[in-house]
Each structure stands twice: as structure tokens, then as C-alpha cells.
Amino acid sequence: MDNTLENDVSLAIGHRSLSDLETRLPLWPPISQQATASGTSYPVEVTYAYDRVDRQLFAQPPLPGLERWAPLLPPLAPGLSMAEGGTALVPAPELAAWAGLNGELFIKDESRNPTWSHKDRFNLCSVSVAVATGAPGVVLSSSGNHGASAAAYAARAGLSCIVLVSPDTPPAVQSFVQAYGAAVLAVPPAGSQTLIRQIVERLGYHFAHHSWGCEGYKTLAYEVFGQLGGRVPTAVFIPTSNAQLLFGVWKGFRELHELGVAASTPVMMACEPATRASHFRAIEANQDHVEIVEGPTIAYAIGSSVSSTLGLLALRQSSGVAVSILDDETQAAQVALAGRGMWQEASGAISLAGLRQVIAAGRRFDGPVVCVTCSSGFKDLGVGRDPAPASELEWGLVCRTLARHYGTQRALAEQLRPFLGA
Ligand SMILES: Cc1ncc(COP(=O)(O)O)c(C=O)c1O
């Protein structure tokens, strides 16, 4: 692949430290964000020549293809984009009622991206760095979504890709990553950062958890703003692990406001599984750093072993809240979403569970609320373990199965009665 980037379109001018907002750094060469032994990363964000942004950028329809937002993205590798983004914003009045929300609710369904998760927004930008720096490949640890997405973009760029997964990652998810030609290493998550560092240092690979990636998530905010006809949601609920998504979406809304395009900014709601809930715990304890917490959860995709300051920054700047959510609550949200035609991974459905929990706790919202759902239900633990038993071709089977599934539907029960006997 041609390793020149589309510098002329991007208005990116440099980097800014996120631990000391006054510290500015040049854009080139892109700062390599290697995994540290402590698992802490992402010290910088990209800065732009905002005075040169044409506000007409936000008047365009929110269609797929992130290159349409190129002025406010870091330089992208030409030909790498594959119509990511432009995902549906689904009006969800029934789910609003389910969650107890007296107002408008929209589901921003990120499972409709090329590799079926929001990570494609990230990897378009992150893999562009690998192209720019001439890295021979890309390396990362992942619970699946990030790995598949990085592998897909690496394949498009003609780069090799190494994905470290936990040994309990579902086999189908590993096949998903391998399908793009990536090498999968199933290794214990603890200590995997050291291996990544070695791959970066010894082989010159690009570490895919790069700060440029978060810039891709800003486009989700631009799209929501356009899809709501120029309105800003009152609150945005985001499934959160190490909070790159939370930070990126917040940054997009902040930019819209600072550019004078949007009248306000939303409150950002970080939705975390209770057994981890790193941001929730940090805020409860009034800490200025996030500690990695381990614990079992069905929302395994948001159990990152990397901590950063991104989430706390986004929560503080947006007057946001971190919500700690039990697996039962997440599962109920997953069922509710599927009941409206959207089968989401538990880690993605957690945003709707977060909304329901805060409403039950008495919180009110006086404008549209958006729940971001991140990925398809195909990736959950246990998927495929419950196939229908092979049976004979028999009318009685139809009746018994329908009665089991839909037995509470009175009209159907009446129809079936003559066939089922007493
Ligand atoms: C399904 C799903 N939702 C949400 C996230 C959250 O991403 P972040 O680590 O940026 O908080 C991830 C990350 O892997 C994910 O896979």
C-alpha cells in the first residue's frame, strides 16, 4: 500500500498531553504509544487548526465512510477506509418505556460497521499510523472486537497483524480474527503488555492502541448531531472499558460546541460491569487515576487490562457519571434490545442497562438520550452452545415447540389446543 497519507486534507497540527494539558508536541513523527509494564497508556490527543474548519463539514449527511470527516481526523492512509461509520440511529420509544425514560431514546447501533463494532472507526485512524511510519505490522491485545477490526484494516494495508487474546476467548471470535489473516496468540492477559512491548521493540510493529484511534470515535458524535437534525443529546450512555470510546465521543461533542456548531454538550454516562467498574470506583474514592480491576462478567469485552486518564477526563469535563451495572441488568437489556430486533453483545447492551438503572435511581433527562450499542451478539460467551436438537419431521414437534416458546399467547394456545391433546 502507498504509505503517503492524506496530509493536505487533515487539519491536525500536533499532540497535546492529557496529563498536562499545556504541554504541546508536534504531529510528526506520530508519538508511539507503547504498552507500559503498568498497563498505563494514551498520554496524548491530537490537536487541530480549528480556526480553519469549514462549518459546512457538519451540514453533510451522516453517511458511511469516515474520510468525509478528514479535516478533523489525523492524516488517513488513502484507500484504507471501507465505508465504516454512518451507522443507524434507531428511534426506540418501546425501549424508552422499558427503561422508564419519559422522553426520546435513540440506539446508535455500532454493530453495523464493517467488522460489526465501533472499533472500525478507531482502526482506520490507528492503522494509518502504521502505514505512515512504515511499520511491518500491527500488534495489540483484544477481547475480540478490536482484534478483528485491527486485523481487517491491517489486511487492507498489506500489513501483518498479531492479536493477543485471553485463552477463554470464544473460538468463533478467534476464527473471526484469524479470518483476516492475523496471527492469534492465546496467552494470559496479565503480563501480555510485556510481550507486546517486545514485539514493538524487537520487530518494529505498531502498537494498535494508538491515540490517533480515539479521534475516529469523534465521528460518532458528528453523526448523532446530524441524525438528530442539529440537536445535541442530553445524555449519551457508553459501554466503557478503558474509555477510549467514551473519550472520543465526548471530544467530538466538545468540538461541535467549541466550534460554535452545537449549542450545548451532552452528559457522558460510562456504563461498566459491576465486577470491574474502574471508573465508578475511582470516582467513588475521589481518585485522579483509574485502577485495573479484575472480575468475571458476561460483558467480557469491556474488561480491559489497560487503564488511562481518558475516562475520568471525559466524565469530569462533561459532568458525567460512571454507572456500575450487574450482569442481570445487562442481560435484561440485551433481551429487551433483541425484542426490538437488535441482537447486541452483552458489552454493548450495557448502555441500555445503565439508562434503566439511573432512571430507577431518580435521574431525569429533559432532551433526547442516546445509548450506544457496540457490537453484535454473535461474539458473546456461550453463543452456539444451545442448538435445537435434531428431530423427526413431525407436526407434533411444531405444536410442542410453539407451545413452549409462545405458550403465553392466548390466541396461539387456542389454535394449538386441538393438536396437543388435553
Ligand atoms: C463491545 C464493546 N463495547 C465497548 C467497548 C469499550 O471500549 P473502550 O475500551 O474504549 O472503553 C469495547 C472494547 O473493547 C467493546 O468490545
Short mmCIF file of C-alpha atoms and ligand atoms in Angstrom, two decimals:
data_model
loop_
_atom_site.label_atom_id
_atom_site.label_comp_id
_atom_site.label_asym_id
_atom_site.label_seq_id
_atom_site.Cartn_x
_atom_site.Cartn_y
_atom_site.Cartn_z
CA MET A 1 0.00 0.00 0.00
CA ASP A 2 1.09 3.57 -0.75
CA ASN A 3 2.47 4.88 2.53
CA THR A 4 1.82 8.55 1.92
CA LEU A 5 -1.04 9.96 3.97
CA GLU A 6 -3.66 12.46 3.00
CA ASN A 7 -1.89 15.31 4.82
CA ASP A 8 -3.41 18.02 2.72
CA VAL A 9 -6.97 17.32 3.94
CA SER A 10 -6.36 16.83 7.66
CA LEU A 11 -6.16 19.95 9.83
CA ALA A 12 -4.26 18.03 12.54
CA ILE A 13 -1.31 20.09 13.73
CA GLY A 14 0.11 18.38 16.78
CA HIS A 15 -0.38 16.48 20.01
CA ARG A 16 -1.35 17.64 23.48
CA SER A 17 -0.53 15.86 26.69
CA LEU A 18 -3.61 14.69 28.55
CA SER A 19 -1.92 14.65 31.91
CA ASP A 20 -0.66 18.22 31.47
CA LEU A 21 -2.97 20.00 29.01
CA GLU A 22 -0.47 22.83 28.48
CA THR A 23 2.18 20.54 27.02
CA ARG A 24 2.16 20.58 23.20
CA LEU A 25 4.06 18.19 20.95
CA PRO A 26 4.50 18.00 17.15
CA LEU A 27 2.30 15.76 14.99
CA TRP A 28 5.23 14.10 13.21
CA PRO A 29 6.52 11.59 13.83
CA PRO A 30 3.33 10.22 15.46
CA ILE A 31 4.08 9.53 19.10
CA SER A 32 4.48 5.83 19.60
CA GLN A 33 2.26 4.74 22.45
CA GLN A 34 3.87 1.58 23.62
CA ALA A 35 2.31 -0.56 26.28
CA THR A 36 3.96 0.11 29.61
CA ALA A 37 4.57 -2.51 32.24
CA SER A 38 1.82 -0.97 34.40
CA GLY A 39 -0.60 -1.15 31.51
CA THR A 40 -0.98 2.63 31.51
CA SER A 41 -1.12 4.37 28.16
CA TYR A 42 -2.64 7.11 25.99
CA PRO A 43 -0.94 10.22 27.34
CA VAL A 44 -1.76 12.45 24.33
CA GLU A 45 -4.51 13.59 21.99
CA VAL A 46 -4.35 15.13 18.52
CA THR A 47 -4.85 18.91 18.14
CA TYR A 48 -6.20 20.70 15.07
CA ALA A 49 -6.20 24.10 13.37
CA TYR A 50 -9.80 24.69 14.45
CA ASP A 51 -9.76 28.23 13.02
CA ARG A 52 -9.59 26.67 9.55
CA VAL A 53 -12.55 24.30 9.93
CA ASP A 54 -15.33 24.96 7.42
CA ARG A 55 -18.60 24.61 9.40
CA GLN A 56 -20.22 23.19 6.27
CA LEU A 57 -18.44 19.97 7.22
CA PHE A 58 -21.29 19.31 9.66
CA ALA A 59 -24.02 20.05 7.13
CA GLN A 60 -23.27 16.89 5.13
CA PRO A 61 -25.44 13.80 5.54
CA PRO A 62 -24.09 11.34 8.12
CA LEU A 63 -23.34 8.59 5.61
CA PRO A 64 -20.72 5.82 5.95
CA GLY A 65 -17.08 6.49 5.10
CA LEU A 66 -15.09 8.36 7.73
CA GLU A 67 -13.00 10.14 5.13
CA ARG A 68 -15.89 12.61 4.88
CA TRP A 69 -14.68 13.96 8.26
CA ALA A 70 -11.00 14.04 7.21
CA PRO A 71 -10.34 17.69 8.22
CA LEU A 72 -10.96 16.77 11.86
CA LEU A 73 -9.17 13.43 11.75
CA PRO A 74 -5.46 12.69 11.79
CA PRO A 75 -3.98 12.04 8.32
CA LEU A 76 -5.53 8.88 6.92
CA ALA A 77 -3.88 6.29 4.69
CA PRO A 78 -5.50 6.54 1.24
CA GLY A 79 -7.65 3.57 0.32
CA LEU A 80 -7.83 2.24 3.87
CA SER A 81 -11.37 3.38 4.64
CA MET A 82 -14.11 0.85 3.90
CA ALA A 83 -17.35 2.73 4.50
CA GLU A 84 -17.14 2.49 8.27
CA GLY A 85 -19.38 4.69 10.41
CA GLY A 86 -22.63 6.21 9.21
CA THR A 87 -24.37 3.69 11.47
CA ALA A 88 -28.08 3.84 12.15
CA LEU A 89 -29.55 5.94 14.94
CA VAL A 90 -32.66 3.93 15.71
CA PRO A 91 -35.62 5.64 17.44
CA ALA A 92 -36.57 3.40 20.36
CA PRO A 93 -39.80 4.51 22.08
CA GLU A 94 -40.57 0.98 23.36
CA LEU A 95 -37.11 0.69 24.88
CA ALA A 96 -37.53 4.14 26.42
CA ALA A 97 -40.69 2.86 28.12
CA TRP A 98 -38.84 -0.30 29.20
CA ALA A 99 -36.09 1.80 30.75
CA GLY A 100 -38.60 4.15 32.40
CA LEU A 101 -37.48 7.13 30.32
CA ASN A 102 -40.16 9.70 29.77
CA GLY A 103 -38.71 11.14 26.57
CA GLU A 104 -36.92 10.33 23.34
CA LEU A 105 -34.46 7.46 23.20
CA PHE A 106 -32.22 6.50 20.29
CA ILE A 107 -29.96 3.50 19.86
CA LYS A 108 -26.75 4.25 17.97
CA ASP A 109 -26.11 0.79 16.59
CA GLU A 110 -22.40 0.32 16.04
CA SER A 111 -22.78 -3.36 15.19
CA ARG A 112 -23.48 -2.14 11.65
CA ASN A 113 -19.81 -1.34 10.97
CA PRO A 114 -17.67 -3.42 8.53
CA THR A 115 -16.36 -5.76 11.27
CA TRP A 116 -19.54 -5.31 13.32
CA SER A 117 -18.26 -2.98 16.00
CA HIS A 118 -17.33 0.64 16.72
CA LYS A 119 -13.65 -0.40 16.61
CA ASP A 120 -13.56 0.21 12.85
CA ARG A 121 -13.69 3.94 13.48
CA PHE A 122 -10.63 3.53 15.70
CA ASN A 123 -8.62 1.25 13.46
CA LEU A 124 -8.98 3.34 10.33
CA CYS A 125 -7.02 6.04 12.20
CA SER A 126 -4.71 3.77 14.19
CA VAL A 127 -3.60 1.62 11.24
CA SER A 128 -2.96 4.83 9.29
CA VAL A 129 -0.11 5.46 11.76
CA ALA A 130 1.40 2.07 10.97
CA VAL A 131 1.24 2.92 7.26
CA ALA A 132 2.83 6.34 7.84
CA THR A 133 5.67 5.05 9.96
CA GLY A 134 6.43 2.11 7.67
CA ALA A 135 5.82 -0.44 10.45
CA PRO A 136 5.82 -4.02 9.14
CA GLY A 137 2.79 -4.96 11.20
CA VAL A 138 0.33 -4.19 13.93
CA VAL A 139 0.15 -5.72 17.41
CA LEU A 140 -2.47 -5.49 20.13
CA SER A 141 -4.27 -7.35 22.87
CA SER A 142 -8.00 -7.70 22.49
CA SER A 143 -11.11 -9.43 23.72
CA GLY A 144 -12.16 -9.78 20.09
CA ASN A 145 -13.75 -6.70 18.60
CA HIS A 146 -10.59 -4.62 18.48
CA GLY A 147 -8.58 -7.61 17.27
CA ALA A 148 -10.90 -8.38 14.37
CA SER A 149 -11.09 -4.76 13.35
CA ALA A 150 -7.32 -4.14 13.56
CA ALA A 151 -6.74 -7.36 11.62
CA ALA A 152 -9.14 -6.26 8.89
CA TYR A 153 -7.54 -2.83 8.49
CA ALA A 154 -4.03 -4.31 8.66
CA ALA A 155 -5.01 -6.73 5.89
CA ARG A 156 -6.24 -3.83 3.78
CA ALA A 157 -2.95 -2.01 4.37
CA GLY A 158 -0.94 -5.12 3.45
CA LEU A 159 0.49 -5.36 6.99
CA SER A 160 0.80 -8.36 9.21
CA CYS A 161 -1.08 -8.42 12.49
CA ILE A 162 -0.56 -10.15 15.84
CA VAL A 163 -3.51 -10.30 18.23
CA LEU A 164 -3.06 -11.44 21.82
CA VAL A 165 -6.28 -12.86 23.22
CA SER A 166 -7.15 -14.44 26.52
CA PRO A 167 -7.31 -18.28 26.28
CA ASP A 168 -11.02 -18.18 27.22
CA THR A 169 -11.90 -16.03 24.21
CA PRO A 170 -14.74 -17.84 22.36
CA PRO A 171 -13.41 -19.99 19.48
CA ALA A 172 -15.71 -18.26 16.99
CA VAL A 173 -14.21 -14.90 17.97
CA GLN A 174 -10.70 -16.27 17.43
CA SER A 175 -11.77 -17.55 13.99
CA PHE A 176 -13.16 -14.12 13.27
CA VAL A 177 -9.75 -12.52 13.92
CA GLN A 178 -7.90 -15.25 12.01
CA ALA A 179 -10.19 -14.87 9.01
CA TYR A 180 -8.44 -11.58 8.20
CA GLY A 181 -5.08 -13.34 8.20
CA ALA A 182 -3.97 -12.27 11.68
CA ALA A 183 -1.81 -14.45 13.94
CA VAL A 184 -3.64 -15.11 17.20
CA LEU A 185 -1.73 -15.80 20.44
CA ALA A 186 -3.92 -17.12 23.27
CA VAL A 187 -1.98 -16.01 26.37
CA PRO A 188 -2.80 -14.96 29.95
CA PRO A 189 -3.84 -11.29 29.94
CA ALA A 190 -1.63 -10.49 32.93
CA GLY A 191 1.80 -9.76 31.55
CA SER A 192 0.71 -9.63 27.91
CA GLN A 193 1.80 -5.98 27.80
CA THR A 194 5.40 -7.11 28.23
CA LEU A 195 5.12 -9.38 25.21
CA ILE A 196 3.60 -6.57 23.18
CA ARG A 197 6.46 -4.29 24.16
CA GLN A 198 8.93 -6.87 22.95
CA ILE A 199 7.11 -7.21 19.62
CA VAL A 200 7.17 -3.44 19.22
CA GLU A 201 10.82 -3.05 20.21
CA ARG A 202 12.28 -6.12 18.53
CA LEU A 203 10.16 -6.28 15.36
CA GLY A 204 9.16 -2.62 14.92
CA TYR A 205 5.42 -3.38 14.99
CA HIS A 206 2.85 -0.63 15.51
CA PHE A 207 1.00 -0.88 18.85
CA ALA A 208 -2.61 -0.52 17.77
CA HIS A 209 -3.92 1.12 20.96
CA HIS A 210 -2.75 4.41 19.48
CA SER A 211 -4.06 7.83 20.44
CA TRP A 212 -4.96 8.58 16.82
CA GLY A 213 -7.59 5.84 17.09
CA CYS A 214 -9.74 7.77 19.56
CA GLU A 215 -10.00 10.55 17.00
CA GLY A 216 -12.05 8.16 14.86
CA TYR A 217 -14.66 7.91 17.60
CA LYS A 218 -15.36 11.65 17.34
CA THR A 219 -17.22 10.91 14.12
CA LEU A 220 -19.89 9.07 16.10
CA ALA A 221 -20.74 12.37 17.79
CA TYR A 222 -20.77 14.29 14.48
CA GLU A 223 -23.14 11.70 13.05
CA VAL A 224 -25.53 11.74 16.03
CA PHE A 225 -25.68 15.53 15.85
CA GLY A 226 -26.60 15.33 12.15
CA GLN A 227 -29.02 12.45 12.63
CA LEU A 228 -30.85 14.41 15.33
CA GLY A 229 -31.23 17.29 12.90
CA GLY A 230 -28.73 19.52 14.67
CA ARG A 231 -29.80 18.69 18.22
CA VAL A 232 -27.40 17.59 20.92
CA PRO A 233 -28.47 14.67 23.11
CA THR A 234 -28.91 15.44 26.77
CA ALA A 235 -27.06 12.30 27.73
CA VAL A 236 -25.03 9.66 25.91
CA PHE A 237 -24.65 6.22 27.52
CA ILE A 238 -21.44 4.44 26.50
CA PRO A 239 -20.24 0.89 27.25
CA THR A 240 -16.90 1.56 28.91
CA SER A 241 -13.72 -0.36 29.45
CA ASN A 242 -10.59 1.75 29.17
CA ALA A 243 -12.76 4.61 27.91
CA GLN A 244 -11.29 5.34 24.51
CA LEU A 245 -14.81 5.31 23.09
CA LEU A 246 -16.13 7.50 25.89
CA PHE A 247 -13.31 9.97 25.43
CA GLY A 248 -13.52 10.05 21.65
CA VAL A 249 -17.28 10.58 21.54
CA TRP A 250 -17.01 13.26 24.21
CA LYS A 251 -14.26 15.01 22.25
CA GLY A 252 -16.48 15.04 19.16
CA PHE A 253 -19.32 16.74 21.03
CA ARG A 254 -16.89 19.14 22.71
CA GLU A 255 -15.51 20.15 19.32
CA LEU A 256 -19.00 20.74 17.92
CA HIS A 257 -19.68 23.05 20.84
CA GLU A 258 -16.35 24.85 20.76
CA LEU A 259 -16.67 25.39 17.01
CA GLY A 260 -20.00 27.13 17.64
CA VAL A 261 -21.88 24.46 15.67
CA ALA A 262 -23.77 22.94 18.63
CA ALA A 263 -25.44 24.90 21.39
CA SER A 264 -24.53 22.51 24.21
CA THR A 265 -22.71 19.31 25.12
CA PRO A 266 -24.20 16.08 26.49
CA VAL A 267 -23.60 14.46 29.84
CA MET A 268 -21.46 11.38 29.26
CA MET A 269 -22.53 8.22 31.10
CA ALA A 270 -19.87 5.49 31.40
CA CYS A 271 -21.53 2.07 31.74
CA GLU A 272 -19.32 -0.56 33.36
CA PRO A 273 -19.82 -4.13 34.60
CA ALA A 274 -20.04 -4.08 38.42
CA THR A 275 -17.28 -6.64 38.85
CA ARG A 276 -14.81 -4.23 37.19
CA ALA A 277 -16.29 -0.71 37.25
CA SER A 278 -12.89 1.00 37.36
CA HIS A 279 -14.19 4.49 36.66
CA PHE A 280 -17.10 4.10 39.06
CA ARG A 281 -14.70 3.04 41.81
CA ALA A 282 -12.21 5.82 41.05
CA ILE A 283 -14.95 8.46 41.28
CA GLU A 284 -16.39 6.94 44.49
CA ALA A 285 -12.94 7.02 46.05
CA ASN A 286 -12.26 10.51 44.67
CA GLN A 287 -9.11 9.29 42.93
CA ASP A 288 -7.48 11.02 40.00
CA HIS A 289 -6.40 7.72 38.47
CA VAL A 290 -8.12 4.51 37.43
CA GLU A 291 -7.05 1.15 38.76
CA ILE A 292 -7.47 -2.05 36.78
CA VAL A 293 -9.98 -4.32 38.47
CA GLU A 294 -10.42 -7.98 37.51
CA GLY A 295 -13.67 -9.87 37.92
CA PRO A 296 -15.93 -12.22 35.96
CA THR A 297 -18.69 -10.72 33.83
CA ILE A 298 -20.76 -11.66 30.82
CA ALA A 299 -19.62 -8.31 29.39
CA TYR A 300 -16.15 -9.76 28.89
CA ALA A 301 -15.33 -7.42 26.01
CA ILE A 302 -15.22 -4.48 28.38
CA GLY A 303 -12.80 -5.94 30.88
CA SER A 304 -9.68 -4.18 29.71
CA SER A 305 -6.31 -4.64 31.35
CA VAL A 306 -5.22 -1.17 30.30
CA SER A 307 -6.02 1.92 32.36
CA SER A 308 -5.83 5.53 31.31
CA THR A 309 -6.86 9.01 32.29
CA LEU A 310 -9.16 9.37 29.29
CA GLY A 311 -12.36 8.29 31.02
CA LEU A 312 -12.02 10.46 34.10
CA LEU A 313 -11.21 13.43 31.89
CA ALA A 314 -14.33 12.91 29.78
CA LEU A 315 -16.52 12.33 32.83
CA ARG A 316 -15.25 15.41 34.65
CA GLN A 317 -15.40 17.70 31.61
CA SER A 318 -18.95 16.58 30.75
CA SER A 319 -20.24 16.44 34.35
CA GLY A 320 -20.76 12.77 33.59
CA VAL A 321 -21.44 9.76 35.73
CA ALA A 322 -20.00 6.24 35.86
CA VAL A 323 -22.66 3.56 36.34
CA SER A 324 -21.82 0.17 37.84
CA ILE A 325 -24.09 -2.50 36.34
CA LEU A 326 -24.85 -6.07 37.39
CA ASP A 327 -24.80 -8.84 34.77
CA ASP A 328 -28.52 -9.49 35.35
CA GLU A 329 -29.29 -5.89 34.42
CA THR A 330 -27.15 -6.16 31.29
CA GLN A 331 -28.80 -9.42 30.31
CA ALA A 332 -32.26 -7.90 30.68
CA ALA A 333 -31.21 -5.02 28.42
CA GLN A 334 -29.84 -7.49 25.90
CA VAL A 335 -33.17 -9.32 25.81
CA ALA A 336 -35.08 -6.03 25.51
CA LEU A 337 -32.90 -4.92 22.58
CA ALA A 338 -33.28 -8.29 20.83
CA GLY A 339 -37.03 -7.93 21.33
CA ARG A 340 -36.78 -4.78 19.21
CA GLY A 341 -34.74 -6.57 16.52
CA MET A 342 -31.24 -5.65 17.73
CA TRP A 343 -29.11 -8.54 18.94
CA GLN A 344 -26.23 -6.91 20.75
CA GLU A 345 -23.26 -8.31 22.59
CA ALA A 346 -23.69 -8.04 26.38
CA SER A 347 -20.85 -5.50 26.45
CA GLY A 348 -22.80 -3.34 24.02
CA ALA A 349 -26.24 -3.76 25.61
CA ILE A 350 -24.88 -2.49 28.93
CA SER A 351 -25.56 1.10 27.86
CA LEU A 352 -29.32 0.50 27.90
CA ALA A 353 -28.99 -1.23 31.28
CA GLY A 354 -27.17 1.87 32.52
CA LEU A 355 -30.01 4.12 31.39
CA ARG A 356 -32.59 1.96 33.15
CA GLN A 357 -30.57 1.94 36.36
CA VAL A 358 -30.09 5.70 36.57
CA ILE A 359 -33.77 6.35 35.76
CA ALA A 360 -34.75 3.94 38.56
CA ALA A 361 -32.43 5.91 40.85
CA GLY A 362 -34.40 9.07 40.08
CA ARG A 363 -32.38 10.78 37.35
CA ARG A 364 -34.37 12.74 34.74
CA PHE A 365 -33.34 13.90 31.26
CA ASP A 366 -35.00 16.83 29.54
CA GLY A 367 -33.96 16.03 25.97
CA PRO A 368 -33.04 13.15 23.66
CA VAL A 369 -30.99 10.33 25.15
CA VAL A 370 -28.65 8.15 23.10
CA CYS A 371 -27.48 4.66 24.08
CA VAL A 372 -24.51 3.47 22.05
CA THR A 373 -24.60 -0.29 21.43
CA CYS A 374 -21.25 -1.51 20.21
CA SER A 375 -21.26 -4.93 18.71
CA SER A 376 -23.20 -7.98 17.52
CA GLY A 377 -24.42 -10.66 19.92
CA PHE A 378 -22.55 -13.30 17.92
CA LYS A 379 -19.44 -12.62 19.99
CA ASP A 380 -20.85 -13.43 23.41
CA LEU A 381 -19.64 -16.26 25.61
CA GLY A 382 -21.80 -19.34 25.17
CA VAL A 383 -23.13 -18.40 21.74
CA GLY A 384 -23.82 -21.59 19.77
CA ARG A 385 -23.98 -23.82 22.85
CA ASP A 386 -27.73 -24.31 22.70
CA PRO A 387 -28.66 -25.64 19.24
CA ALA A 388 -32.09 -27.16 18.68
CA PRO A 389 -31.94 -30.96 18.99
CA ALA A 390 -32.24 -32.84 15.69
CA SER A 391 -35.80 -34.22 15.44
CA GLU A 392 -38.08 -36.08 13.06
CA LEU A 393 -40.21 -34.17 10.54
CA GLU A 394 -43.39 -34.27 12.56
CA TRP A 395 -46.40 -31.96 13.01
CA GLY A 396 -46.45 -32.63 16.77
CA LEU A 397 -42.96 -31.20 17.03
CA VAL A 398 -44.18 -27.88 15.57
CA CYS A 399 -47.02 -27.70 18.08
CA ARG A 400 -44.92 -28.64 21.13
CA THR A 401 -42.16 -26.21 20.17
CA LEU A 402 -44.56 -23.32 19.59
CA ALA A 403 -46.34 -24.06 22.85
CA ARG A 404 -43.03 -23.98 24.71
CA HIS A 405 -41.92 -20.72 23.10
CA TYR A 406 -45.14 -18.79 22.88
CA GLY A 407 -47.37 -20.59 25.35
CA THR A 408 -48.43 -17.34 26.98
CA GLN A 409 -50.01 -16.04 23.76
CA ARG A 410 -53.63 -16.91 24.30
CA ALA A 411 -54.71 -16.95 20.59
CA LEU A 412 -51.90 -19.29 19.67
CA ALA A 413 -52.59 -21.54 22.67
CA GLU A 414 -56.20 -21.83 21.45
CA GLN A 415 -55.04 -22.75 17.96
CA LEU A 416 -52.68 -25.39 19.26
CA ARG A 417 -55.03 -26.95 21.82
CA PRO A 418 -56.71 -29.44 19.41
CA PHE A 419 -53.31 -30.74 18.29
CA LEU A 420 -51.73 -31.05 21.72
CA GLY A 421 -54.44 -33.10 23.36
CA ALA A 422 -55.57 -32.49 26.94
C1 LIG B 1 -18.47 -4.41 22.72
C2 LIG B 1 -17.61 -3.33 23.29
N1 LIG B 1 -18.18 -2.27 23.85
C3 LIG B 1 -17.47 -1.29 24.38
C4 LIG B 1 -16.08 -1.30 24.39
C5 LIG B 1 -15.43 -0.17 25.10
O1 LIG B 1 -14.30 0.33 24.60
P1 LIG B 1 -13.29 1.21 25.47
O2 LIG B 1 -12.16 0.29 25.82
O3 LIG B 1 -12.92 2.25 24.52
O4 LIG B 1 -13.97 1.76 26.69
C6 LIG B 1 -15.42 -2.39 23.82
C7 LIG B 1 -13.98 -2.50 23.83
O5 LIG B 1 -13.36 -3.49 23.52
C8 LIG B 1 -16.20 -3.43 23.25
O6 LIG B 1 -15.63 -4.50 22.67
#
